XYZ file of N, CA and C in Angstrom:
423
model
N 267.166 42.180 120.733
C 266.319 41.532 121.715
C 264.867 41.505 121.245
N 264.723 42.558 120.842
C 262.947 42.723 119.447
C 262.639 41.737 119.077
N 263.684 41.188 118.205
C 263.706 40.164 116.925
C 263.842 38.973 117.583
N 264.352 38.596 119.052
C 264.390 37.326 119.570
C 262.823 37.567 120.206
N 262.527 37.903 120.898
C 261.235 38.077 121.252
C 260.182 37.739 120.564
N 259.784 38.928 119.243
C 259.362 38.542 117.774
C 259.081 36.951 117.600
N 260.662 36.283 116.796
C 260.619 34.922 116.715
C 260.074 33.973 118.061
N 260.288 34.494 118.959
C 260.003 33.529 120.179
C 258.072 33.281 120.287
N 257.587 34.685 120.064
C 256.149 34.266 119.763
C 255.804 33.715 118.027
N 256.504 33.609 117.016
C 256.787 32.944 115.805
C 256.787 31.430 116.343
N 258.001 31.302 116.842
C 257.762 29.571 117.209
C 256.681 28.793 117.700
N 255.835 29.186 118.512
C 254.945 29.299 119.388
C 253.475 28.771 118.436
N 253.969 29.665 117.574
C 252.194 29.506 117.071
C 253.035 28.832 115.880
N 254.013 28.640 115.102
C 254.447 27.587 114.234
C 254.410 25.942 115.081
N 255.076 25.901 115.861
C 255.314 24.843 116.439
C 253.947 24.195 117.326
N 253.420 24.986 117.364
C 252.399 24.633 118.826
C 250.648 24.920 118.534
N 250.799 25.791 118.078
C 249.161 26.299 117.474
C 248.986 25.768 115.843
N 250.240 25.798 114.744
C 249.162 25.563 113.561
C 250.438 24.136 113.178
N 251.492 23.872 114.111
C 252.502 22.087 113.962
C 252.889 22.397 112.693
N 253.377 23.260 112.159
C 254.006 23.682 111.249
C 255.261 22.374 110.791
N 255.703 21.898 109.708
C 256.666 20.845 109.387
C 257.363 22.090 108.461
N 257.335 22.392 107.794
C 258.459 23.259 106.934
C 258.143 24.876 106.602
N 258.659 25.675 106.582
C 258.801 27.291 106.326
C 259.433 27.636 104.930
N 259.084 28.080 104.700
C 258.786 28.780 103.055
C 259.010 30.120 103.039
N 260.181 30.861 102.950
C 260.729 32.277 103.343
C 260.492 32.493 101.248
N 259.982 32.423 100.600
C 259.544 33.693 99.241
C 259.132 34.798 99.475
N 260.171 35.693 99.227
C 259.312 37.054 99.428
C 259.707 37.547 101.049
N 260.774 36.651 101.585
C 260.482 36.864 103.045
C 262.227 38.097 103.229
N 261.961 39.551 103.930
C 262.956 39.808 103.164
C 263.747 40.343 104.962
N 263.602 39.340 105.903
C 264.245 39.324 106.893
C 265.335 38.153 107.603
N 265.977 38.809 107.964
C 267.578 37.608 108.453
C 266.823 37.375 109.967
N 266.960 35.943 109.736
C 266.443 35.211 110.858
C 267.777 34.916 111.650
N 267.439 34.944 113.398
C 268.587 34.401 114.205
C 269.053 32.977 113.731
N 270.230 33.049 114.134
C 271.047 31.721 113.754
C 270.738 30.631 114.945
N 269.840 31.061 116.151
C 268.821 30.165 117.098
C 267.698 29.557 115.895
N 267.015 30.243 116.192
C 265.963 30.201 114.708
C 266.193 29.186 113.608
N 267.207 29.286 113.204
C 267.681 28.897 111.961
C 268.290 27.347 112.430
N 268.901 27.007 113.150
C 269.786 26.027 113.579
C 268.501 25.227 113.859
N 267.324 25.740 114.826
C 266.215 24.842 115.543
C 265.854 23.883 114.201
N 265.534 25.155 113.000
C 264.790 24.643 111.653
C 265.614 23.942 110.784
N 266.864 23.499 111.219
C 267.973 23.210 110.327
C 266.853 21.724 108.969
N 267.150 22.352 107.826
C 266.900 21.769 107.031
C 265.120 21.419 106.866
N 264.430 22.487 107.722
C 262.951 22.651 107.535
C 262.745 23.791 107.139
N 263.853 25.177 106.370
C 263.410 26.802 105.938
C 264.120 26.664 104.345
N 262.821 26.886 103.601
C 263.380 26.810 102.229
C 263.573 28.334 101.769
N 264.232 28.643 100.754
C 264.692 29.641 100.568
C 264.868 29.497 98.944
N 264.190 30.790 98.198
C 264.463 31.059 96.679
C 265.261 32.839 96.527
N 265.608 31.973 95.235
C 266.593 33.792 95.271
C 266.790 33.168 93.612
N 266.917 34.408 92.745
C 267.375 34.477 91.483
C 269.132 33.707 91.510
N 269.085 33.307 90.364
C 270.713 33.128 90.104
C 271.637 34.133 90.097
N 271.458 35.513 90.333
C 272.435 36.151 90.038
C 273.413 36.460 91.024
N 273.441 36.199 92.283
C 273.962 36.052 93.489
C 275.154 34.820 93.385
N 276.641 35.737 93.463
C 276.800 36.717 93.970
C 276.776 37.755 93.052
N 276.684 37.337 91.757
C 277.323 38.409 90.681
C 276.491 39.807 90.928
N 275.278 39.660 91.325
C 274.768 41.033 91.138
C 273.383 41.214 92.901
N 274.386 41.400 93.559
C 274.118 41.545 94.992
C 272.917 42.578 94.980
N 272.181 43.359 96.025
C 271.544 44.489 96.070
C 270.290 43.956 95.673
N 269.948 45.550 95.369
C 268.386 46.357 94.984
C 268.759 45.863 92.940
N 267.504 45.874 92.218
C 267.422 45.599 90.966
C 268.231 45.090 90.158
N 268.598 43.805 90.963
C 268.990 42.637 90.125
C 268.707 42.345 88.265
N 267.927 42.478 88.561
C 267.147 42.344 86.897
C 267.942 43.576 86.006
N 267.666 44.964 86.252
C 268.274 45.631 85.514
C 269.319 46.026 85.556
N 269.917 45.257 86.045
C 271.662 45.813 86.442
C 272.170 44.091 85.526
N 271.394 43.104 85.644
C 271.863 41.771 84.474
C 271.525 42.606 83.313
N 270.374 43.118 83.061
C 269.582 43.370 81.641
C 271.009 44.530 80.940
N 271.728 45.636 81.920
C 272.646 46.500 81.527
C 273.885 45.940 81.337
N 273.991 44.308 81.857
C 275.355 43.795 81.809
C 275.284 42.982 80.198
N 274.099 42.787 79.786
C 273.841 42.166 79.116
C 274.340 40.022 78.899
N 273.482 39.709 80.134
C 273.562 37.962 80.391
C 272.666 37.598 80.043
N 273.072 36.061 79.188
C 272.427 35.448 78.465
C 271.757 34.689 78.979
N 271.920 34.208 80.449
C 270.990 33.399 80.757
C 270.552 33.927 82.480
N 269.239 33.844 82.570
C 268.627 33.483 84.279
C 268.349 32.579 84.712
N 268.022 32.913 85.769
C 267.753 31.598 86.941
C 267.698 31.526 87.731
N 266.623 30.902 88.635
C 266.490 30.445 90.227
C 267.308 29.302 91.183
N 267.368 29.586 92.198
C 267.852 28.332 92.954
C 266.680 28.686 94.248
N 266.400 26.921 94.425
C 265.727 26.749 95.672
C 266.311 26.227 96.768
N 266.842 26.904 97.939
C 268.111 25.887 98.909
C 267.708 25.853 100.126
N 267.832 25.604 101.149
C 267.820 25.324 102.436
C 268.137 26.430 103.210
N 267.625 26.915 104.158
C 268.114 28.091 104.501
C 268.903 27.477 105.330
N 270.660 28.488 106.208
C 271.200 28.560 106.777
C 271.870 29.296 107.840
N 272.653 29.826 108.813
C 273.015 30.760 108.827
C 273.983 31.625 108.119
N 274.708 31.138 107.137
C 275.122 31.792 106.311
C 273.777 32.274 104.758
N 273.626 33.607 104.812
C 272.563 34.032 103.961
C 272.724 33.926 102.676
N 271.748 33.087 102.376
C 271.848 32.351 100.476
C 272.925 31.251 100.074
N 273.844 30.949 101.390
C 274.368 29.967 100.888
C 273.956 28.390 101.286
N 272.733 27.777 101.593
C 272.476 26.747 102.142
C 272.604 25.940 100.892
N 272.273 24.397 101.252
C 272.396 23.270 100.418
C 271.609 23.525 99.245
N 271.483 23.112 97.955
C 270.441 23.607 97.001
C 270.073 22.144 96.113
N 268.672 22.690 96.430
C 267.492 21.451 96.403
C 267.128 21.572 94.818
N 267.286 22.930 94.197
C 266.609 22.872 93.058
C 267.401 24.107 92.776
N 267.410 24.065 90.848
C 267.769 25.094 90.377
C 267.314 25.123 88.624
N 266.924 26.275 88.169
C 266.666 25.734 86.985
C 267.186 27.329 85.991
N 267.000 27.368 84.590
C 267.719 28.413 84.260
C 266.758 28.789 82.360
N 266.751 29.863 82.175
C 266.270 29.789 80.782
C 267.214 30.719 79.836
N 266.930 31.066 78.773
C 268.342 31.708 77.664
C 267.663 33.398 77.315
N 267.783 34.000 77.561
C 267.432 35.052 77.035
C 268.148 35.917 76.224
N 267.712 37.023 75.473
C 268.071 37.524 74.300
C 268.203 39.132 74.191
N 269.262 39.885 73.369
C 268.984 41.092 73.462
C 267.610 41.632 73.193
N 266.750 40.791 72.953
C 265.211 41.604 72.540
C 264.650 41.732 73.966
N 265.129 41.109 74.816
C 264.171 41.154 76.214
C 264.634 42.069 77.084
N 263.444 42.537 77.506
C 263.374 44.110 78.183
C 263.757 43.257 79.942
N 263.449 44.203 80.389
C 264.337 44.162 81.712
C 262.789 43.895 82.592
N 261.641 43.831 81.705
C 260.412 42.892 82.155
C 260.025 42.040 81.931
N 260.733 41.938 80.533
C 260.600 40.391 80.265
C 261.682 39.489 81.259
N 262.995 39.810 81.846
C 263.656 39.263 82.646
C 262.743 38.846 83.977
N 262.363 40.217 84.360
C 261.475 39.853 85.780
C 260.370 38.853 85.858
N 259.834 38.445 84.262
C 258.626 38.337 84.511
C 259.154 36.458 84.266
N 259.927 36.547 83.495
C 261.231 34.704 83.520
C 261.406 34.700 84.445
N 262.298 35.462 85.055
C 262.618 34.991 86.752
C 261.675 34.865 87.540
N 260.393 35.137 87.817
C 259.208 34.651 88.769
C 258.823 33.777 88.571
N 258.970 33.576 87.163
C 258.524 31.789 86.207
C 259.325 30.520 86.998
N 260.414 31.274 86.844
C 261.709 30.325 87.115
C 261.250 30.138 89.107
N 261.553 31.120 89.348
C 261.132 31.202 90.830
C 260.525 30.086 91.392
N 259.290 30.702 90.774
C 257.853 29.217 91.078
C 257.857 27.974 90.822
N 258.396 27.536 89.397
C 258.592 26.545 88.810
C 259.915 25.661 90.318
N 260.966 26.160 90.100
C 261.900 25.848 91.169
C 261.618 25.623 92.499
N 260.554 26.777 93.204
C 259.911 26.635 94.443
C 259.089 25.194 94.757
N 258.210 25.394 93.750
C 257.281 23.801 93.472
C 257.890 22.861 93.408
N 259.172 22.644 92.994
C 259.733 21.064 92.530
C 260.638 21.079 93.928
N 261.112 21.730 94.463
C 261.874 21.726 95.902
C 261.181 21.354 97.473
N 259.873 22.055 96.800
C 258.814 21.720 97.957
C 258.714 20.678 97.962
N 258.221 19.799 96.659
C 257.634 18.707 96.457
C 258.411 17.600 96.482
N 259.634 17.757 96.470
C 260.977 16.828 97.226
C 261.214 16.812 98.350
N 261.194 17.586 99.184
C 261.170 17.827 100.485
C 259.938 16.768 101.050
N 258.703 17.106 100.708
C 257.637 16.365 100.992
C 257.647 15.639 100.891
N 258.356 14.510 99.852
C 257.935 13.422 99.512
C 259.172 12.770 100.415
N 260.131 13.387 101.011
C 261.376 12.742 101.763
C 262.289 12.706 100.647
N 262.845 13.352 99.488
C 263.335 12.544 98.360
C 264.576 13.399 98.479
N 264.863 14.483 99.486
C 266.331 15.375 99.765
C 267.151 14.509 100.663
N 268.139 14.151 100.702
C 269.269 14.304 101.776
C 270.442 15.009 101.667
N 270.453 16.039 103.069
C 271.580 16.825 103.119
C 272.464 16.120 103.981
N 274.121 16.806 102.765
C 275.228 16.196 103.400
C 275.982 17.044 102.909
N 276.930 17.461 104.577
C 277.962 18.739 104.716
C 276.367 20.078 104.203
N 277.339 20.295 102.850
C 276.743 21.833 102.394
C 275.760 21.135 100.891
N 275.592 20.007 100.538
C 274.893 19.552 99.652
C 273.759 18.559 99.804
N 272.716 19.225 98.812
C 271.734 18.144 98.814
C 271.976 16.853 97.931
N 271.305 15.584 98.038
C 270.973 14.497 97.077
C 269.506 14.589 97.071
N 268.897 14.822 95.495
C 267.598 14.907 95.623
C 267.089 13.724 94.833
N 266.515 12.577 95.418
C 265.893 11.207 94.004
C 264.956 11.575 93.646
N 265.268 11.095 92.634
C 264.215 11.327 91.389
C 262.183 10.825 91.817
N 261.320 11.326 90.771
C 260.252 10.927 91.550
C 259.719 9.058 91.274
């Protein structure tokens, strides 16, 4: 009841005080109601590393870096009520090597992150997504 409350003064000043058009959850490390979520359907973007599902949890990075995978990567998707699985707007990926430390991973994946975040935003904005079922179509610029 906290967390509906919470969001209920959230909407308020999104919707009404600063007319908010889209939400940008990076870094955002709370499960929003599926009220919440349904209102925003296809206005809450959402980034997460590629390693999901393979490597669920706390330190993603060094639990790939101990599995030893060759490649990372971001996806930028739509949030939903199912968590991390919405439509995906963007995704991009780079090759890495046994020489790279488990900071050099973190410090690719924020690359990747941003890079992915920016080009998802900037489709969204321009109108250039359409979602259908569980997938996006994103045109080109």
């Amino acid at each position: 009841e906290n967390k509906v409350h919470q969001e209920k003064k959230e909407r308020d000043l999104l919707e009404n005080v600063y007319n908010v058009d889209l939400l940008i959850l990076a870094r955002y490390m709370q499960v929003l109601t599926n009220g919440f979520v349904r209102d925003w359907q296809n206005r809450i973007l959402n980034i997460h590393h590629s390693f999901l599902p393979a490597f669920l949890g706390g330190k993603p990075y060094h639990r790939a870096h101990d599995r030893g995978v060759k490649l990372i990567g971001a996806t930028a998707h739509y949030t939903t009520v199912d968590l991390d699985e919405g439509p995906i707007i963007e995704q991009d990926i780079t090759r890495i090597t046994h020489r790279d430390t488990v900071e050099d991973l973190i410090r690719k994946g924020r690359t990747l992150e941003k890079n992915v975040l920016v080009h998802a935003v900037k489709a969204h904005l321009e109108d250039r997504v359409i979602v259908y079922k569980n997938k996006c179509i994103v045109f080109g610029e």
